[in-house]
PDB file of C-alpha atoms in Angstrom:
ATOM      1  CA  UNK A   1     -72.192 -74.416  80.907  1.00  0.00           C
ATOM      2  CA  UNK A   2     -73.681 -76.250  83.929  1.00  0.00           C
ATOM      3  CA  UNK A   3     -74.576 -74.336  87.067  1.00  0.00           C
ATOM      4  CA  UNK A   4     -73.296 -75.846  90.303  1.00  0.00           C
ATOM      5  CA  UNK A   5     -75.894 -76.910  92.854  1.00  0.00           C
ATOM      6  CA  UNK A   6     -78.754 -77.310  90.348  1.00  0.00           C
ATOM      7  CA  UNK A   7     -80.110 -80.694  89.251  1.00  0.00           C
ATOM      8  CA  UNK A   8     -80.646 -80.593  85.502  1.00  0.00           C
ATOM      9  CA  UNK A   9     -82.791 -83.775  85.461  1.00  0.00           C
ATOM     10  CA  UNK A  10     -86.540 -83.088  85.178  1.00  0.00           C
ATOM     11  CA  UNK A  11     -88.695 -83.944  88.159  1.00  0.00           C
ATOM     12  CA  UNK A  12     -91.007 -86.897  87.471  1.00  0.00           C
ATOM     13  CA  UNK A  13     -94.204 -87.149  89.479  1.00  0.00           C
ATOM     14  CA  UNK A  14     -95.137 -90.717  90.345  1.00  0.00           C
ATOM     15  CA  UNK A  15     -98.913 -91.165  90.271  1.00  0.00           C
ATOM     16  CA  UNK A  16    -100.650 -93.849  92.319  1.00  0.00           C
ATOM     17  CA  UNK A  17    -101.903 -96.820  90.300  1.00  0.00           C
ATOM     18  CA  UNK A  18    -105.484 -96.693  89.119  1.00  0.00           C
ATOM     19  CA  UNK A  19    -107.851 -98.728  91.234  1.00  0.00           C
ATOM     20  CA  UNK A  20    -108.954-101.899  89.517  1.00  0.00           C
ATOM     21  CA  UNK A  21    -112.711-102.164  88.964  1.00  0.00           C
ATOM     22  CA  UNK A  22    -114.438-104.270  91.601  1.00  0.00           C
ATOM     23  CA  UNK A  23    -116.483-107.355  90.765  1.00  0.00           C
ATOM     24  CA  UNK A  24    -119.663-105.309  91.365  1.00  0.00           C
ATOM     25  CA  UNK A  25    -118.429-102.576  88.986  1.00  0.00           C
ATOM     26  CA  UNK A  26    -117.715-105.136  86.295  1.00  0.00           C
ATOM     27  CA  UNK A  27    -121.128-106.753  86.809  1.00  0.00           C
ATOM     28  CA  UNK A  28    -122.927-103.387  86.550  1.00  0.00           C
ATOM     29  CA  UNK A  29    -120.938-102.528  83.431  1.00  0.00           C
ATOM     30  CA  UNK A  30    -121.774-105.842  81.735  1.00  0.00           C
ATOM     31  CA  UNK A  31    -125.428-105.637  82.734  1.00  0.00           C
ATOM     32  CA  UNK A  32    -125.722-102.060  81.453  1.00  0.00           C
ATOM     33  CA  UNK A  33    -124.207-103.118  78.120  1.00  0.00           C
ATOM     34  CA  UNK A  34    -126.492-106.161  77.842  1.00  0.00           C
ATOM     35  CA  UNK A  35    -129.600-104.115  78.616  1.00  0.00           C
ATOM     36  CA  UNK A  36    -128.537-101.458  76.126  1.00  0.00           C
ATOM     37  CA  UNK A  37    -128.088-104.125  73.437  1.00  0.00           C
ATOM     38  CA  UNK A  38    -131.466-105.700  74.241  1.00  0.00           C
ATOM     39  CA  UNK A  39    -133.107-102.259  74.240  1.00  0.00           C
ATOM     40  CA  UNK A  40    -131.622-101.521  70.809  1.00  0.00           C
ATOM     41  CA  UNK A  41    -132.820-104.865  69.423  1.00  0.00           C
ATOM     42  CA  UNK A  42    -136.364-104.288  70.692  1.00  0.00           C
ATOM     43  CA  UNK A  43    -136.347-100.758  69.278  1.00  0.00           C
ATOM     44  CA  UNK A  44    -135.290-102.086  65.872  1.00  0.00           C
ATOM     45  CA  UNK A  45    -137.979-104.781  66.007  1.00  0.00           C
ATOM     46  CA  UNK A  46    -140.626-102.188  66.933  1.00  0.00           C
ATOM     47  CA  UNK A  47    -139.812-100.138  63.824  1.00  0.00           C
ATOM     48  CA  UNK A  48    -140.547-103.157  61.624  1.00  0.00           C
ATOM     49  CA  UNK A  49    -144.029-103.788  63.074  1.00  0.00           C
ATOM     50  CA  UNK A  50    -146.961-102.247  61.227  1.00  0.00           C
ATOM     51  CA  UNK A  51    -149.553-102.814  63.965  1.00  0.00           C
ATOM     52  CA  UNK A  52    -149.738 -99.572  65.959  1.00  0.00           C
ATOM     53  CA  UNK A  53    -150.658-101.161  69.297  1.00  0.00           C
ATOM     54  CA  UNK A  54    -148.042-103.892  68.970  1.00  0.00           C
ATOM     55  CA  UNK A  55    -145.364-101.331  68.137  1.00  0.00           C
ATOM     56  CA  UNK A  56    -146.381 -99.194  71.135  1.00  0.00           C
ATOM     57  CA  UNK A  57    -146.029-102.185  73.487  1.00  0.00           C
ATOM     58  CA  UNK A  58    -142.515-102.914  72.258  1.00  0.00           C
ATOM     59  CA  UNK A  59    -141.526 -99.255  72.443  1.00  0.00           C
ATOM     60  CA  UNK A  60    -142.720 -99.034  76.073  1.00  0.00           C
ATOM     61  CA  UNK A  61    -140.814-102.237  76.904  1.00  0.00           C
ATOM     62  CA  UNK A  62    -137.697-100.773  75.305  1.00  0.00           C
ATOM     63  CA  UNK A  63    -137.987 -97.646  77.464  1.00  0.00           C
ATOM     64  CA  UNK A  64    -138.400 -99.711  80.647  1.00  0.00           C
ATOM     65  CA  UNK A  65    -135.253-101.673  79.859  1.00  0.00           C
ATOM     66  CA  UNK A  66    -133.371 -98.479  79.050  1.00  0.00           C
ATOM     67  CA  UNK A  67    -134.346 -96.980  82.425  1.00  0.00           C
ATOM     68  CA  UNK A  68    -132.897 -99.992  84.285  1.00  0.00           C
ATOM     69  CA  UNK A  69    -129.796 -99.963  82.089  1.00  0.00           C
ATOM     70  CA  UNK A  70    -129.316 -96.306  82.994  1.00  0.00           C
ATOM     71  CA  UNK A  71    -129.281 -97.263  86.704  1.00  0.00           C
ATOM     72  CA  UNK A  72    -126.496 -99.784  86.184  1.00  0.00           C
ATOM     73  CA  UNK A  73    -124.533 -97.323  84.091  1.00  0.00           C
ATOM     74  CA  UNK A  74    -124.693 -94.813  86.945  1.00  0.00           C
ATOM     75  CA  UNK A  75    -123.721 -97.511  89.456  1.00  0.00           C
ATOM     76  CA  UNK A  76    -120.673 -98.356  87.368  1.00  0.00           C
ATOM     77  CA  UNK A  77    -119.632 -94.686  87.242  1.00  0.00           C
ATOM     78  CA  UNK A  78    -120.321 -93.966  90.931  1.00  0.00           C
ATOM     79  CA  UNK A  79    -117.982 -94.548  93.849  1.00  0.00           C
ATOM     80  CA  UNK A  80    -120.100 -96.821  95.986  1.00  0.00           C
ATOM     81  CA  UNK A  81    -123.517 -98.421  96.080  1.00  0.00           C
ATOM     82  CA  UNK A  82    -125.531 -95.197  95.858  1.00  0.00           C
ATOM     83  CA  UNK A  83    -126.713 -93.119  92.910  1.00  0.00           C
ATOM     84  CA  UNK A  84    -127.337 -89.387  92.693  1.00  0.00           C
ATOM     85  CA  UNK A  85    -131.061 -89.385  91.939  1.00  0.00           C
ATOM     86  CA  UNK A  86    -130.994 -85.825  90.565  1.00  0.00           C
ATOM     87  CA  UNK A  87    -128.272 -86.636  88.030  1.00  0.00           C
ATOM     88  CA  UNK A  88    -129.982 -89.913  87.146  1.00  0.00           C
ATOM     89  CA  UNK A  89    -133.320 -88.190  86.458  1.00  0.00           C
ATOM     90  CA  UNK A  90    -131.589 -85.614  84.235  1.00  0.00           C
ATOM     91  CA  UNK A  91    -129.905 -88.412  82.281  1.00  0.00           C
ATOM     92  CA  UNK A  92    -133.172 -90.328  82.028  1.00  0.00           C
ATOM     93  CA  UNK A  93    -135.035 -87.201  80.890  1.00  0.00           C
ATOM     94  CA  UNK A  94    -132.583 -86.743  78.005  1.00  0.00           C
ATOM     95  CA  UNK A  95    -133.001 -90.407  77.114  1.00  0.00           C
ATOM     96  CA  UNK A  96    -136.811 -90.234  77.139  1.00  0.00           C
ATOM     97  CA  UNK A  97    -136.767 -87.057  75.043  1.00  0.00           C
ATOM     98  CA  UNK A  98    -135.375 -89.120  72.162  1.00  0.00           C
ATOM     99  CA  UNK A  99    -138.580 -91.188  72.124  1.00  0.00           C
ATOM    100  CA  UNK A 100    -141.014 -88.268  72.394  1.00  0.00           C
ATOM    101  CA  UNK A 101    -141.933 -85.881  69.568  1.00  0.00           C
ATOM    102  CA  UNK A 102    -139.400 -83.084  69.171  1.00  0.00           C
ATOM    103  CA  UNK A 103    -142.024 -80.419  69.955  1.00  0.00           C
ATOM    104  CA  UNK A 104    -142.672 -81.991  73.397  1.00  0.00           C
ATOM    105  CA  UNK A 105    -139.846 -80.683  75.573  1.00  0.00           C
ATOM    106  CA  UNK A 106    -138.902 -82.652  78.692  1.00  0.00           C
ATOM    107  CA  UNK A 107    -137.670 -80.505  81.583  1.00  0.00           C
ATOM    108  CA  UNK A 108    -135.950 -81.871  84.704  1.00  0.00           C
ATOM    109  CA  UNK A 109    -135.604 -79.966  87.987  1.00  0.00           C
ATOM    110  CA  UNK A 110    -133.964 -82.111  90.645  1.00  0.00           C
ATOM    111  CA  UNK A 111    -131.375 -81.550  93.399  1.00  0.00           C
ATOM    112  CA  UNK A 112    -128.577 -83.936  94.297  1.00  0.00           C
ATOM    113  CA  UNK A 113    -130.064 -86.755  96.411  1.00  0.00           C
ATOM    114  CA  UNK A 114    -128.039 -89.932  97.070  1.00  0.00           C
ATOM    115  CA  UNK A 115    -130.253 -93.041  97.008  1.00  0.00           C
ATOM    116  CA  UNK A 116    -129.878 -96.806  96.701  1.00  0.00           C
ATOM    117  CA  UNK A 117    -129.977 -98.485  93.313  1.00  0.00           C
ATOM    118  CA  UNK A 118    -133.381-100.021  94.170  1.00  0.00           C
ATOM    119  CA  UNK A 119    -134.919 -96.591  94.817  1.00  0.00           C
ATOM    120  CA  UNK A 120    -133.325 -95.150  91.676  1.00  0.00           C
ATOM    121  CA  UNK A 121    -134.641 -98.045  89.577  1.00  0.00           C
ATOM    122  CA  UNK A 122    -138.165 -97.641  90.998  1.00  0.00           C
ATOM    123  CA  UNK A 123    -138.125 -93.886  90.346  1.00  0.00           C
ATOM    124  CA  UNK A 124    -136.781 -94.544  86.861  1.00  0.00           C
ATOM    125  CA  UNK A 125    -139.563 -96.974  85.938  1.00  0.00           C
ATOM    126  CA  UNK A 126    -142.166 -94.605  87.405  1.00  0.00           C
ATOM    127  CA  UNK A 127    -140.736 -91.644  85.469  1.00  0.00           C
ATOM    128  CA  UNK A 128    -140.653 -93.661  82.248  1.00  0.00           C
ATOM    129  CA  UNK A 129    -144.311 -94.680  82.529  1.00  0.00           C
ATOM    130  CA  UNK A 130    -145.525 -91.179  83.379  1.00  0.00           C
ATOM    131  CA  UNK A 131    -143.480 -89.376  80.725  1.00  0.00           C
ATOM    132  CA  UNK A 132    -144.436 -91.818  77.985  1.00  0.00           C
ATOM    133  CA  UNK A 133    -148.106 -91.448  78.988  1.00  0.00           C
ATOM    134  CA  UNK A 134    -147.793 -87.669  78.767  1.00  0.00           C
ATOM    135  CA  UNK A 135    -146.020 -87.879  75.411  1.00  0.00           C
ATOM    136  CA  UNK A 136    -148.869 -89.982  74.073  1.00  0.00           C
ATOM    137  CA  UNK A 137    -151.932 -88.338  75.628  1.00  0.00           C
ATOM    138  CA  UNK A 138    -151.204 -84.816  76.925  1.00  0.00           C
ATOM    139  CA  UNK A 139    -150.897 -82.886  73.678  1.00  0.00           C
ATOM    140  CA  UNK A 140    -152.242 -83.063  70.140  1.00  0.00           C
ATOM    141  CA  UNK A 141    -150.105 -84.426  67.316  1.00  0.00           C
ATOM    142  CA  UNK A 142    -148.787 -81.010  66.295  1.00  0.00           C
ATOM    143  CA  UNK A 143    -149.336 -79.214  69.608  1.00  0.00           C
ATOM    144  CA  UNK A 144    -146.246 -77.912  71.373  1.00  0.00           C
ATOM    145  CA  UNK A 145    -145.882 -78.463  75.101  1.00  0.00           C
ATOM    146  CA  UNK A 146    -143.531 -79.368  77.929  1.00  0.00           C
ATOM    147  CA  UNK A 147    -143.431 -82.278  80.354  1.00  0.00           C
ATOM    148  CA  UNK A 148    -141.723 -81.471  83.657  1.00  0.00           C
ATOM    149  CA  UNK A 149    -140.030 -83.947  85.994  1.00  0.00           C
ATOM    150  CA  UNK A 150    -139.270 -82.392  89.367  1.00  0.00           C
ATOM    151  CA  UNK A 151    -137.941 -83.429  92.757  1.00  0.00           C
ATOM    152  CA  UNK A 152    -137.779 -81.109  95.755  1.00  0.00           C
ATOM    153  CA  UNK A 153    -136.946 -81.402  99.423  1.00  0.00           C
ATOM    154  CA  UNK A 154    -139.820 -80.779 101.823  1.00  0.00           C
ATOM    155  CA  UNK A 155    -139.278 -78.578 104.917  1.00  0.00           C
ATOM    156  CA  UNK A 156    -140.808 -81.251 107.158  1.00  0.00           C
ATOM    157  CA  UNK A 157    -138.598 -83.984 105.682  1.00  0.00           C
ATOM    158  CA  UNK A 158    -138.853 -86.294 102.707  1.00  0.00           C
ATOM    159  CA  UNK A 159    -139.151 -85.289  99.047  1.00  0.00           C
ATOM    160  CA  UNK A 160    -141.938 -84.447  96.630  1.00  0.00           C
ATOM    161  CA  UNK A 161    -141.695 -85.988  93.166  1.00  0.00           C
ATOM    162  CA  UNK A 162    -143.786 -84.667  90.278  1.00  0.00           C
ATOM    163  CA  UNK A 163    -144.360 -85.361  86.611  1.00  0.00           C
ATOM    164  CA  UNK A 164    -146.707 -82.801  85.036  1.00  0.00           C
ATOM    165  CA  UNK A 165    -147.835 -81.325  81.761  1.00  0.00           C
ATOM    166  CA  UNK A 166    -150.135 -78.485  80.681  1.00  0.00           C
ATOM    167  CA  UNK A 167    -152.025 -80.364  78.034  1.00  0.00           C
ATOM    168  CA  UNK A 168    -155.590 -81.601  77.691  1.00  0.00           C
ATOM    169  CA  UNK A 169    -155.869 -83.075  81.176  1.00  0.00           C
ATOM    170  CA  UNK A 170    -157.183 -86.494  82.126  1.00  0.00           C
ATOM    171  CA  UNK A 171    -159.333 -87.880  79.338  1.00  0.00           C
ATOM    172  CA  UNK A 172    -162.670 -89.430  80.243  1.00  0.00           C
ATOM    173  CA  UNK A 173    -163.001 -93.023  79.130  1.00  0.00           C
ATOM    174  CA  UNK A 174    -159.285 -93.747  79.333  1.00  0.00           C
ATOM    175  CA  UNK A 175    -158.555 -97.117  80.912  1.00  0.00           C
ATOM    176  CA  UNK A 176    -156.446 -97.175  84.054  1.00  0.00           C
ATOM    177  CA  UNK A 177    -156.208-100.949  84.389  1.00  0.00           C
ATOM    178  CA  UNK A 178    -153.450-101.491  81.836  1.00  0.00           C
ATOM    179  CA  UNK A 179    -149.942-102.764  82.559  1.00  0.00           C
ATOM    180  CA  UNK A 180    -148.562 -99.222  82.805  1.00  0.00           C
ATOM    181  CA  UNK A 181    -151.104 -98.165  85.444  1.00  0.00           C
ATOM    182  CA  UNK A 182    -150.575-101.347  87.449  1.00  0.00           C
ATOM    183  CA  UNK A 183    -146.825-100.832  87.268  1.00  0.00           C
ATOM    184  CA  UNK A 184    -147.183 -97.247  88.546  1.00  0.00           C
ATOM    185  CA  UNK A 185    -149.361 -98.370  91.467  1.00  0.00           C
ATOM    186  CA  UNK A 186    -147.008-101.227  92.368  1.00  0.00           C
ATOM    187  CA  UNK A 187    -143.971 -98.935  92.233  1.00  0.00           C
ATOM    188  CA  UNK A 188    -145.587 -96.370  94.536  1.00  0.00           C
ATOM    189  CA  UNK A 189    -146.298 -99.154  97.048  1.00  0.00           C
ATOM    190  CA  UNK A 190    -142.727-100.439  96.772  1.00  0.00           C
ATOM    191  CA  UNK A 191    -141.403 -96.954  97.559  1.00  0.00           C
ATOM    192  CA  UNK A 192    -143.796 -96.768 100.558  1.00  0.00           C
ATOM    193  CA  UNK A 193    -144.954 -93.438  99.175  1.00  0.00           C
ATOM    194  CA  UNK A 194    -148.245 -91.572  98.878  1.00  0.00           C
ATOM    195  CA  UNK A 195    -149.272 -90.493  95.382  1.00  0.00           C
ATOM    196  CA  UNK A 196    -152.156 -88.779  93.627  1.00  0.00           C
ATOM    197  CA  UNK A 197    -153.012 -87.965  90.005  1.00  0.00           C
ATOM    198  CA  UNK A 198    -154.396 -84.432  89.715  1.00  0.00           C
ATOM    199  CA  UNK A 199    -156.403 -82.940  86.850  1.00  0.00           C
ATOM    200  CA  UNK A 200    -155.229 -79.307  86.734  1.00  0.00           C
ATOM    201  CA  UNK A 201    -157.501 -78.199  83.864  1.00  0.00           C
ATOM    202  CA  UNK A 202    -155.463 -77.783  81.786  1.00  0.00           C
ATOM    203  CA  UNK A 203    -152.848 -80.400  82.394  1.00  0.00           C
ATOM    204  CA  UNK A 204    -152.239 -83.484  84.496  1.00  0.00           C
ATOM    205  CA  UNK A 205    -149.947 -83.735  87.504  1.00  0.00           C
ATOM    206  CA  UNK A 206    -148.678 -86.880  89.196  1.00  0.00           C
ATOM    207  CA  UNK A 207    -147.577 -85.943  92.710  1.00  0.00           C
ATOM    208  CA  UNK A 208    -145.854 -88.331  95.118  1.00  0.00           C
ATOM    209  CA  UNK A 209    -144.490 -87.797  98.635  1.00  0.00           C
ATOM    210  CA  UNK A 210    -141.412 -89.929  99.291  1.00  0.00           C
ATOM    211  CA  UNK A 211    -140.399 -90.803 102.854  1.00  0.00           C
ATOM    212  CA  UNK A 212    -136.663 -90.271 102.301  1.00  0.00           C
TER     213      UNK A 212
END
């Protein structure tokens, strides 16, 4: 029996159409996929090389490409031209942990900081170089230890960025004129930042003051 005055048809909510991806979104998506594919190919090639130094070079190159690919993935997922640097560093830390020994934990402590893709990419390359250095040199082969990536706001303005470990400290006789060291120095200049490498005895800390 129907009740008078009541509409028995169900109410249908009409949702607005989904926004079509912009040309920039599509470009970031394609570039992220291409870099991921290239990174995977280099990683596979590295595993087939017996020469230790040659394999290390390819593995470092693979990590650099992965860091840039991560930027474009975040750009594709974000609503605009900026990236949350804190979220990006957490994502990158998880990615780098896959290339470090399992007993070397990578910790990330970073607030939400919106930055341009250029700044995110520079911080990503810097983080990759420093973490991979720590994975290789900070601890012994079977020694457990953590590598911490941190970003904090300064009361007077700007941010402090750190990558630190509690391992053996800076080793005497280690060369600092390699591609990785030159890349770190060039990236610090590009960010218009001030940076210092500190021997904490034990441990090594890279500390950088960013102007933003």
